[in-house]
Amino acid sequence: MTRYLVRRLLEMLIVLFGVMVAVFLMLKLTPGDPATAILGIQSTPEEVARLRHALGLDRSWLVQFGIWFGNLLRGDLGISYISKKPVLELIVTRFPVTLELTIYSLLLAILLGIPAGMISAARRYSLLDYAITGLALFGVSMPAFWFAILLILFFSL
């Protein structure tokens, strides 16, 4: 059992590293220059070059990834360009609200999902079973951001 857990944890670390490399590469392959996006279109080429150097964007991708990964391992997620505060601090201050929303949504899912599953299992192949299954499939298939917009529209009217 211990060997299985260790193997799964190592696999998880490999997958996590692969995801980090993929996200880093996708960000690097997006069109546009981050320094220009931060400073705005009216910025001078000297200002852009100075910010690119300060952010390390004038280095190779491999060096940039190494610096980013090293900072990540130390817990340094950088500074927010909007609020000018450390990103980790912003995450930590908003974590309690996120945790509260997660707990409430988990409780709601349990309170609705378990009875619906029991009813669906007890009345197998009935119209009620098909309705519950269809509603569950609809809920799982709908993107969360779209469902949130629909809930905002529904509750605001």
Short mmCIF file of C-alpha atoms in Angstrom, two decimals:
data_model
loop_
_atom_site.label_atom_id
_atom_site.label_comp_id
_atom_site.label_asym_id
_atom_site.label_seq_id
_atom_site.Cartn_x
_atom_site.Cartn_y
_atom_site.Cartn_z
CA MET A 1 0.00 0.00 0.00
CA THR A 2 2.80 2.42 0.89
CA ARG A 3 4.59 1.64 -2.35
CA TYR A 4 1.41 2.36 -4.31
CA LEU A 5 0.93 5.73 -2.56
CA VAL A 6 4.55 6.74 -3.15
CA ARG A 7 4.25 5.80 -6.82
CA ARG A 8 1.04 7.80 -7.19
CA LEU A 9 2.59 10.82 -5.47
CA LEU A 10 5.58 10.69 -7.80
CA GLU A 11 3.24 10.43 -10.79
CA MET A 12 1.31 13.41 -9.45
CA LEU A 13 4.52 15.46 -9.21
CA ILE A 14 5.43 14.55 -12.80
CA VAL A 15 1.98 15.55 -14.06
CA LEU A 16 2.09 18.78 -12.03
CA PHE A 17 5.48 19.65 -13.49
CA GLY A 18 4.16 18.89 -16.99
CA VAL A 19 1.18 21.16 -16.45
CA MET A 20 3.46 23.95 -15.21
CA VAL A 21 5.67 23.61 -18.30
CA ALA A 22 2.60 23.60 -20.57
CA VAL A 23 1.12 26.70 -18.93
CA PHE A 24 4.47 28.50 -19.05
CA LEU A 25 4.86 27.70 -22.75
CA MET A 26 1.30 28.74 -23.55
CA LEU A 27 1.89 32.08 -21.84
CA LYS A 28 5.11 32.55 -23.78
CA LEU A 29 3.45 31.68 -27.10
CA THR A 30 0.58 34.14 -26.70
CA PRO A 31 0.89 37.15 -28.98
CA GLY A 32 1.90 40.49 -27.56
CA ASP A 33 4.52 41.76 -25.20
CA PRO A 34 3.79 41.67 -21.44
CA ALA A 35 5.86 44.81 -20.86
CA THR A 36 3.79 46.74 -23.39
CA ALA A 37 0.59 45.38 -21.86
CA ILE A 38 1.68 46.53 -18.41
CA LEU A 39 2.92 49.97 -19.43
CA GLY A 40 0.34 50.67 -22.13
CA ILE A 41 0.58 51.57 -25.79
CA GLN A 42 1.78 55.12 -25.10
CA SER A 43 4.99 53.93 -23.42
CA THR A 44 8.35 54.67 -24.99
CA PRO A 45 10.60 51.90 -26.32
CA GLU A 46 13.13 52.72 -23.57
CA GLU A 47 10.52 52.20 -20.84
CA VAL A 48 9.46 48.90 -22.42
CA ALA A 49 13.09 47.74 -22.67
CA ARG A 50 13.71 48.71 -19.03
CA LEU A 51 10.64 46.79 -17.81
CA ARG A 52 11.49 43.79 -20.01
CA HIS A 53 14.93 43.70 -18.39
CA ALA A 54 13.48 44.15 -14.87
CA LEU A 55 11.04 41.28 -15.46
CA GLY A 56 13.71 39.09 -17.03
CA LEU A 57 11.87 38.92 -20.35
CA ASP A 58 15.10 39.59 -22.24
CA ARG A 59 16.50 36.21 -21.12
CA SER A 60 15.95 32.83 -22.77
CA TRP A 61 12.77 30.87 -22.06
CA LEU A 62 14.71 28.19 -20.21
CA VAL A 63 16.30 30.76 -17.87
CA GLN A 64 12.92 32.45 -17.36
CA PHE A 65 11.30 29.12 -16.49
CA GLY A 66 14.12 28.30 -14.06
CA ILE A 67 13.76 31.64 -12.30
CA TRP A 68 9.97 31.33 -12.20
CA PHE A 69 10.10 27.76 -10.88
CA GLY A 70 12.71 28.66 -8.25
CA ASN A 71 10.58 31.57 -7.06
CA LEU A 72 7.54 29.29 -6.98
CA LEU A 73 9.35 26.77 -4.78
CA ARG A 74 10.25 29.58 -2.35
CA GLY A 75 6.64 30.80 -2.27
CA ASP A 76 7.39 33.99 -4.19
CA LEU A 77 4.53 34.40 -6.66
CA GLY A 78 5.54 37.91 -7.63
CA ILE A 79 3.86 41.28 -7.36
CA SER A 80 0.41 42.09 -8.76
CA TYR A 81 0.63 44.67 -11.51
CA ILE A 82 -2.79 46.02 -10.61
CA SER A 83 -2.69 46.33 -6.80
CA LYS A 84 1.12 46.44 -6.46
CA LYS A 85 0.93 43.90 -3.58
CA PRO A 86 2.51 40.44 -3.34
CA VAL A 87 0.33 37.86 -5.08
CA LEU A 88 0.68 35.38 -2.21
CA GLU A 89 -0.64 38.02 0.19
CA LEU A 90 -3.65 38.61 -2.07
CA ILE A 91 -4.35 34.88 -2.25
CA VAL A 92 -4.04 34.44 1.53
CA THR A 93 -6.40 37.34 2.28
CA ARG A 94 -9.07 35.93 -0.03
CA PHE A 95 -8.63 32.29 1.00
CA PRO A 96 -11.13 32.30 3.91
CA VAL A 97 -13.95 33.49 1.63
CA THR A 98 -12.99 30.90 -0.99
CA LEU A 99 -12.97 28.17 1.65
CA GLU A 100 -16.37 29.28 2.94
CA LEU A 101 -17.86 29.19 -0.57
CA THR A 102 -16.32 25.75 -1.14
CA ILE A 103 -17.76 24.35 2.07
CA TYR A 104 -21.24 25.74 1.38
CA SER A 105 -21.27 24.45 -2.18
CA LEU A 106 -20.06 21.02 -1.00
CA LEU A 107 -22.82 20.90 1.62
CA LEU A 108 -25.39 21.91 -0.98
CA ALA A 109 -24.13 19.24 -3.38
CA ILE A 110 -24.31 16.59 -0.67
CA LEU A 111 -27.77 17.66 0.52
CA LEU A 112 -29.13 17.61 -3.03
CA GLY A 113 -27.02 14.88 -4.63
CA ILE A 114 -27.40 12.03 -2.15
CA PRO A 115 -31.20 12.17 -1.90
CA ALA A 116 -31.49 12.61 -5.68
CA GLY A 117 -29.25 9.59 -6.22
CA MET A 118 -31.23 7.52 -3.74
CA ILE A 119 -34.54 8.46 -5.37
CA SER A 120 -33.13 7.76 -8.80
CA ALA A 121 -31.83 4.35 -7.68
CA ALA A 122 -35.11 3.43 -5.95
CA ARG A 123 -37.26 4.36 -8.97
CA ARG A 124 -34.98 2.97 -11.65
CA TYR A 125 -36.02 3.53 -15.30
CA SER A 126 -38.93 5.74 -14.27
CA LEU A 127 -39.68 9.22 -15.53
CA LEU A 128 -38.35 10.61 -12.25
CA ASP A 129 -35.07 8.68 -12.73
CA TYR A 130 -34.67 10.07 -16.23
CA ALA A 131 -35.45 13.60 -15.04
CA ILE A 132 -32.90 13.43 -12.21
CA THR A 133 -30.28 11.87 -14.49
CA GLY A 134 -30.90 14.50 -17.18
CA LEU A 135 -30.73 17.33 -14.66
CA ALA A 136 -27.47 15.95 -13.22
CA LEU A 137 -25.99 15.56 -16.70
CA PHE A 138 -27.07 19.11 -17.55
CA GLY A 139 -25.49 20.44 -14.35
CA VAL A 140 -22.20 18.62 -14.91
CA SER A 141 -22.00 19.60 -18.57
CA MET A 142 -22.71 23.31 -18.17
CA PRO A 143 -19.61 25.49 -17.68
CA ALA A 144 -19.50 27.05 -14.23
CA PHE A 145 -19.06 30.60 -15.52
CA TRP A 146 -22.18 30.28 -17.69
CA PHE A 147 -24.22 28.81 -14.84
CA ALA A 148 -23.04 31.68 -12.60
CA ILE A 149 -24.23 34.23 -15.17
CA LEU A 150 -27.62 32.50 -15.36
CA LEU A 151 -27.91 32.48 -11.56
CA ILE A 152 -27.07 36.19 -11.42
CA LEU A 153 -29.73 36.94 -14.02
CA PHE A 154 -32.28 34.70 -12.27
CA PHE A 155 -31.78 36.11 -8.77
CA SER A 156 -31.40 39.73 -9.85
CA LEU A 157 -34.81 39.93 -11.53
#
